[in-house]
Coordinates of C-alpha atoms and ligand atoms in Angstrom, one line a residue:
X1 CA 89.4 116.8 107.1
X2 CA 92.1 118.5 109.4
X3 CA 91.9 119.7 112.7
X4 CA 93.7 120.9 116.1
X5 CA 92.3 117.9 118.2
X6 CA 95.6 116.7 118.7
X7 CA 97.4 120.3 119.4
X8 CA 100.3 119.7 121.8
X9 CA 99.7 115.9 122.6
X10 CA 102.9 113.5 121.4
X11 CA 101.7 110.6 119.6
X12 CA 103.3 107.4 119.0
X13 CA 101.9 104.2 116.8
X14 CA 103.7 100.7 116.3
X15 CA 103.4 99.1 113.3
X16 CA 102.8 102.7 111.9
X17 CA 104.3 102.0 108.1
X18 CA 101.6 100.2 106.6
X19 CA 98.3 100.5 106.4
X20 CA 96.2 101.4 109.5
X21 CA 99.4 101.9 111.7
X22 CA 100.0 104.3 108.5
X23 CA 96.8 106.0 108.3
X24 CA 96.5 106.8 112.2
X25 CA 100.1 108.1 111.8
X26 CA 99.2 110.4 108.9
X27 CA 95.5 111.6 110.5
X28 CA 97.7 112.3 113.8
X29 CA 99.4 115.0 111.9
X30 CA 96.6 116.1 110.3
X31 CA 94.7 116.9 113.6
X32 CA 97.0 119.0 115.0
X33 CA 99.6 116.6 116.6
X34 CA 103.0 118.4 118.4
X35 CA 105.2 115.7 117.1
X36 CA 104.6 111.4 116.0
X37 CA 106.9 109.0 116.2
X38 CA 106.5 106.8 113.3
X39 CA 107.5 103.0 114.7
X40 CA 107.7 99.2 113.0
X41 CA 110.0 96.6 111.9
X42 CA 110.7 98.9 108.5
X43 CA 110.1 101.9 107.1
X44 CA 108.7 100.7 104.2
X45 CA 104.9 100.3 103.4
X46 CA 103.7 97.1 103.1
X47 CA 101.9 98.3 100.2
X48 CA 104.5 100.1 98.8
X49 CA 104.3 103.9 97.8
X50 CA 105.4 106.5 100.1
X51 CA 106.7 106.1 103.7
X52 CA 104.7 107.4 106.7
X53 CA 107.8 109.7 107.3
X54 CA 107.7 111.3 103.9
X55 CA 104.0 112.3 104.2
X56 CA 104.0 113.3 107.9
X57 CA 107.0 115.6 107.4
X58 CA 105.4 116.9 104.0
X59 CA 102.5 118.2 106.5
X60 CA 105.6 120.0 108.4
X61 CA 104.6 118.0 111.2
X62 CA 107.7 116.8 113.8
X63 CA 108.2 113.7 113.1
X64 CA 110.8 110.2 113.8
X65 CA 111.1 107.0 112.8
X66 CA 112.1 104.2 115.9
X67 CA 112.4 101.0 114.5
X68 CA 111.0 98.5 117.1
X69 CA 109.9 95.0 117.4
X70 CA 107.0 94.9 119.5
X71 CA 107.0 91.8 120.5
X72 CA 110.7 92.5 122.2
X73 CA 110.2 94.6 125.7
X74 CA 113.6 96.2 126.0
X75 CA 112.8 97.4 122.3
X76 CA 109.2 98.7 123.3
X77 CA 110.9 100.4 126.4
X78 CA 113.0 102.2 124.0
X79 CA 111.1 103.2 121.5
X80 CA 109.0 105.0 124.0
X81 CA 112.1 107.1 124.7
X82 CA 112.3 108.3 121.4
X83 CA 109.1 110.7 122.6
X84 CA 111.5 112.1 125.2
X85 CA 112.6 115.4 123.2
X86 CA 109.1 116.5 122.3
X87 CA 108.1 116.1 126.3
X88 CA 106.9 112.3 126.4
X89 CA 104.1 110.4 124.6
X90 CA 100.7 111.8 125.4
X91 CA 99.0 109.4 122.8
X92 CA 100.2 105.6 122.6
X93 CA 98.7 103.8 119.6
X94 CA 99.4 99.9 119.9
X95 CA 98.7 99.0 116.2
X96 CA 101.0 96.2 115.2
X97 CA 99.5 93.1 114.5
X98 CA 99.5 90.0 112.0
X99 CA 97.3 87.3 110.6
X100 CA 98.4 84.1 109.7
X101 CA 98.5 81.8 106.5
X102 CA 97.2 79.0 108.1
X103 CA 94.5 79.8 111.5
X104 CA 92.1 76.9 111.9
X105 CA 91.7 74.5 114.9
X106 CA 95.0 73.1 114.3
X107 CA 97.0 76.6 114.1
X108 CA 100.8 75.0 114.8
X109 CA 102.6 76.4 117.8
X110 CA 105.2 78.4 116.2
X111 CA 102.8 80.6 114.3
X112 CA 100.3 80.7 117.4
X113 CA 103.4 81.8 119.8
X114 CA 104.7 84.5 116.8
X115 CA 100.8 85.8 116.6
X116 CA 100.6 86.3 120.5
X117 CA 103.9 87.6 120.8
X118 CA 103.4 90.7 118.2
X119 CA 99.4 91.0 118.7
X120 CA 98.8 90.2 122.3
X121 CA 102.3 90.8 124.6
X122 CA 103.3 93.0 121.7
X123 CA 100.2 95.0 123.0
X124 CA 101.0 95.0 126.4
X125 CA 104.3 96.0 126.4
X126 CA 103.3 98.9 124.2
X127 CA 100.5 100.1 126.8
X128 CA 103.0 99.4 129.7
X129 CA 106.0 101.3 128.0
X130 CA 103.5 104.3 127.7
X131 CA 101.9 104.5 131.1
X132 CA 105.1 104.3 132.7
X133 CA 106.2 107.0 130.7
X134 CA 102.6 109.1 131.3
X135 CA 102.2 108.4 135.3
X136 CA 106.5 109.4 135.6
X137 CA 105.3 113.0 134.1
X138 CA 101.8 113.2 135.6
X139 CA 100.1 113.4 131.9
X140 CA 96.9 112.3 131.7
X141 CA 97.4 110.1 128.5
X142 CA 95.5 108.1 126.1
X143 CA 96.3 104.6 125.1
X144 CA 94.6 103.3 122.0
X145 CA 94.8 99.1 121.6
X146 CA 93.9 97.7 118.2
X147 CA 91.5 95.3 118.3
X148 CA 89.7 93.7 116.0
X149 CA 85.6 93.1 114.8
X150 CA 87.7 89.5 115.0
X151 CA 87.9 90.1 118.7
X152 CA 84.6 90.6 119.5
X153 CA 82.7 87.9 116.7
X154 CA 85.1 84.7 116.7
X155 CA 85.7 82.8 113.9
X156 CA 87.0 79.4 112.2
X157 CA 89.6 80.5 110.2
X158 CA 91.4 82.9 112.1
X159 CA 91.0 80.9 115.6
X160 CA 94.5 82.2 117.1
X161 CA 94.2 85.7 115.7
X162 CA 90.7 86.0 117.2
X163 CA 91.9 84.6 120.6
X164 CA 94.5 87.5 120.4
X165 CA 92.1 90.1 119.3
X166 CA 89.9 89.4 122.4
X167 CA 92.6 89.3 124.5
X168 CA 93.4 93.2 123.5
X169 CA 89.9 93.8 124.4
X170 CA 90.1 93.3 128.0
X171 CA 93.3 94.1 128.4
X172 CA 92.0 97.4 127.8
X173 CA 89.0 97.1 130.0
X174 CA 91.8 96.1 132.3
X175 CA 94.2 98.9 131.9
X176 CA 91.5 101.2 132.3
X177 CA 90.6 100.3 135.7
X178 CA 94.2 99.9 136.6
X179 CA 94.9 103.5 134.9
X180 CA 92.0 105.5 135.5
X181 CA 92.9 107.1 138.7
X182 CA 96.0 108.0 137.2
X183 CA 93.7 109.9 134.6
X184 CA 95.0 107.8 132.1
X185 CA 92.4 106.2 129.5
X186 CA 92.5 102.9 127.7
X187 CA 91.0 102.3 124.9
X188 CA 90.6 99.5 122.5
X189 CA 89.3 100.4 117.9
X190 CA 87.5 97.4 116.3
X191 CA 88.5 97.8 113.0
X192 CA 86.0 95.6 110.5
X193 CA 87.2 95.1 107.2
X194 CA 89.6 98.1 106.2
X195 CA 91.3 98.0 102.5
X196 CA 95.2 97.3 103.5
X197 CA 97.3 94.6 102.4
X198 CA 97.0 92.8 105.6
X199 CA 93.4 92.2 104.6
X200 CA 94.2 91.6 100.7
X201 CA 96.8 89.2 101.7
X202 CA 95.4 87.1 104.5
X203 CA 94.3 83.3 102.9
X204 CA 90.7 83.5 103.3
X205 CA 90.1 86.4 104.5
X206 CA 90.1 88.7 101.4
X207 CA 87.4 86.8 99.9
X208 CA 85.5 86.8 103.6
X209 CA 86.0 91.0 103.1
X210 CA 83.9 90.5 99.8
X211 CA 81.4 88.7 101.3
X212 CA 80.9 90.9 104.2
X213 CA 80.5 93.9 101.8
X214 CA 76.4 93.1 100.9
X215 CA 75.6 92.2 104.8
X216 CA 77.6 95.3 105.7
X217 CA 75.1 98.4 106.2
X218 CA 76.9 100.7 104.4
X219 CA 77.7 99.0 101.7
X220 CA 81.7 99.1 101.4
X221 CA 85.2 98.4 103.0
X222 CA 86.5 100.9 105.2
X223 CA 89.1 102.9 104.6
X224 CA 92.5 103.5 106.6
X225 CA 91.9 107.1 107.1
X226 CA 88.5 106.2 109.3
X227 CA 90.6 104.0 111.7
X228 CA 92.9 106.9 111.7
X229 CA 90.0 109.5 112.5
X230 CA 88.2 107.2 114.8
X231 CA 91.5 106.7 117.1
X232 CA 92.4 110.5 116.8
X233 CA 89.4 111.1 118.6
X234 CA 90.1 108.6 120.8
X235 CA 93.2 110.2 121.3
X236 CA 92.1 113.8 122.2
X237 CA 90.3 115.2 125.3
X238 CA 87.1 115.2 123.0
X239 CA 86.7 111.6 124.2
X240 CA 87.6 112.7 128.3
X241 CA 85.5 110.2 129.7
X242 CA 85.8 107.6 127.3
X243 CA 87.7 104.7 129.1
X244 CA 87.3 100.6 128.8
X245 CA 85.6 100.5 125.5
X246 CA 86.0 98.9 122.4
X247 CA 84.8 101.2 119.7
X248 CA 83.8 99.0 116.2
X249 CA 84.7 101.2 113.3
X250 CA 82.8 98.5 110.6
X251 CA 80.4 100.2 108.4
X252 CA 77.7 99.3 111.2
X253 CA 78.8 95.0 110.2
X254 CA 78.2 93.4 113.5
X255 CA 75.3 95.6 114.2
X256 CA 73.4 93.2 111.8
X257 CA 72.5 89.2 112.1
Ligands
NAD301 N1 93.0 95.5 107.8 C1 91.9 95.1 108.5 O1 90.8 94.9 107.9 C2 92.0 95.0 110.0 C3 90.8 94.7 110.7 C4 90.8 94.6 112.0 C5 92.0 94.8 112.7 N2 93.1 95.1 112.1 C6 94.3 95.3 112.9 O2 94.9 96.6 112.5 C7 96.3 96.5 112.8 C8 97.0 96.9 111.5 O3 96.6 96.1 110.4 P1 96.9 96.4 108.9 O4 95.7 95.9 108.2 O5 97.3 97.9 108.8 O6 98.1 95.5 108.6 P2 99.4 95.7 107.7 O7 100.0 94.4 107.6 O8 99.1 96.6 106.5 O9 100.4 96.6 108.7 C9 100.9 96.1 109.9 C10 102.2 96.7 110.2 O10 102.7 96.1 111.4 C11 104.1 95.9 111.3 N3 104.5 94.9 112.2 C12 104.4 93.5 112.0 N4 105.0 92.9 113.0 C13 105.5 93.8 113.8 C14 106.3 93.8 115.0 N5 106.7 92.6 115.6 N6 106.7 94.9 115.6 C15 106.3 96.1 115.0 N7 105.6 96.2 113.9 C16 105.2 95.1 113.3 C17 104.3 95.6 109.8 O11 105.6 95.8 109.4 C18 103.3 96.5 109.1 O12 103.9 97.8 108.8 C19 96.6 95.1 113.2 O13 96.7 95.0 114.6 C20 95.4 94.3 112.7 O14 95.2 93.1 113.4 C21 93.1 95.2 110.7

């Protein structure tokens, strides 16, 4: 479904050429956004197909593409210049994140530091980068974290990636406060098990996903477009005093024992 909820905000999502980071690109555009800037590592999905760029511009939206490694500040920093033409960022979506092969008790040191520098500094740079950006031009932004059901329900097998997903959790709780009388919200999306190739490729978790899907209320996997619709809302002044939460977007999963 398209709409104008986005008319005239500036939106900008990391990790934005695969999958979710895709999807919340593509629905941007599709509800009415001024301009997105499309950022990652690559261009290239993941999952192959079509680039976010290609099908952004196809809706004659505005649109870059800012390659960025989240977990590097000065790169963060100026990615969050690349807004500057269209008037600034209005709408920061911190999306990129990664799971690793091997996540148990014994998660070795260089994959924990990798996963916390992408999901969890990664994160905060992103939400830093924008409200700098928002508070220097007195917008009264929205910043969306990914989170994670991961970082709400812990589990064995993805022990660091968890950690990190809580982490983003508060740290919007966090931002909120310190944001809020700047009129700037923070927000965190709980995806549950979304079809993307993070999820079909993840050790483990895959065949979790297909276990999940009889406990999960309704029945399926989620798709990328819902993250996509449940942060555009986010995004827009529909959700005006929405601020500190962590909205699960799961097919009603944890709502269940
Ligand atoms: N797929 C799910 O079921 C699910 C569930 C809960 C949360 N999430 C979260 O949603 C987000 C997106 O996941 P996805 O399933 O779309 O994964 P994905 O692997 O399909 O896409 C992730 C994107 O992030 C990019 N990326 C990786 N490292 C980066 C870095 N250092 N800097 C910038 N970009 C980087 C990748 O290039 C890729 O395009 C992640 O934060 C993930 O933890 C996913």
């Amino acid at each position: 479904m398209n709409t104008n909820i986005l008319q005239d905000k500036v939106v900008v999502v990391t990790g934005a050429a695969s999958g979710i980071g895709k999807a919340v690109a593509v629905q941007a555009a599709k509800h009415g956004a001024k301009a997105v800037i499309v950022s990652d590592v690559t261009p290239e999905p993941r999952e192959g197909g079509r680039t976010t760029m290609e099908e952004i511009e196809e809706l004659g939206v505005p649109a870059r593409f800012h390659r960025a490694d989240v977990s590097q500040r000065a790169q963060v920093d100026d990615l969050l210049r690349a807004a500057d033409e269209f008037g600034g960022v209005d709408v920061m979506v911190a999306n990129a994140g990664i799971t690793l092969h091997a996540d148990g008790f014994d998660v070795a040191e260089a994959d924990y530091r990798r996963l916390m520098g992408i999901n969890l500094d990664g994160t905060l740079f992103s939400a830093q980068a924008a409200a700098r950006s928002m508070k220097a031009r007195g917008k009264a932004g929205s910043i969306v974290l990914m989170a994670s059901m991961g970082g709400i329900s812990g589990a064995g097998m993805t022990v660091a990636y968890s950690t990190s997903k809580g982490g983003v959790v508060l740290m919007a709780k966090s931002l909120a406060d310190a944001l809020g009388p700047d009129g700037i919200r923070v927000n965190a999306v709980a995806p549950g098990t979304i079809d993307t190739h993070l999820l079909r490729t993840s050790p483990g978790i895959a065949e979790a996903a297909e276990g999940f899907r009889p406990r999960t209320p309704l029945r399926r996997l989620g798709k990328p477009s819902e993250i996509g619709d449940a942060v555009a809302w986010l995004g827009s002044d529909l959700s005006s005093y929405v601020t500190g939460t962590a909205l699960l977007v799961d097919g009603g999963l944890l709502a269940v024992i």
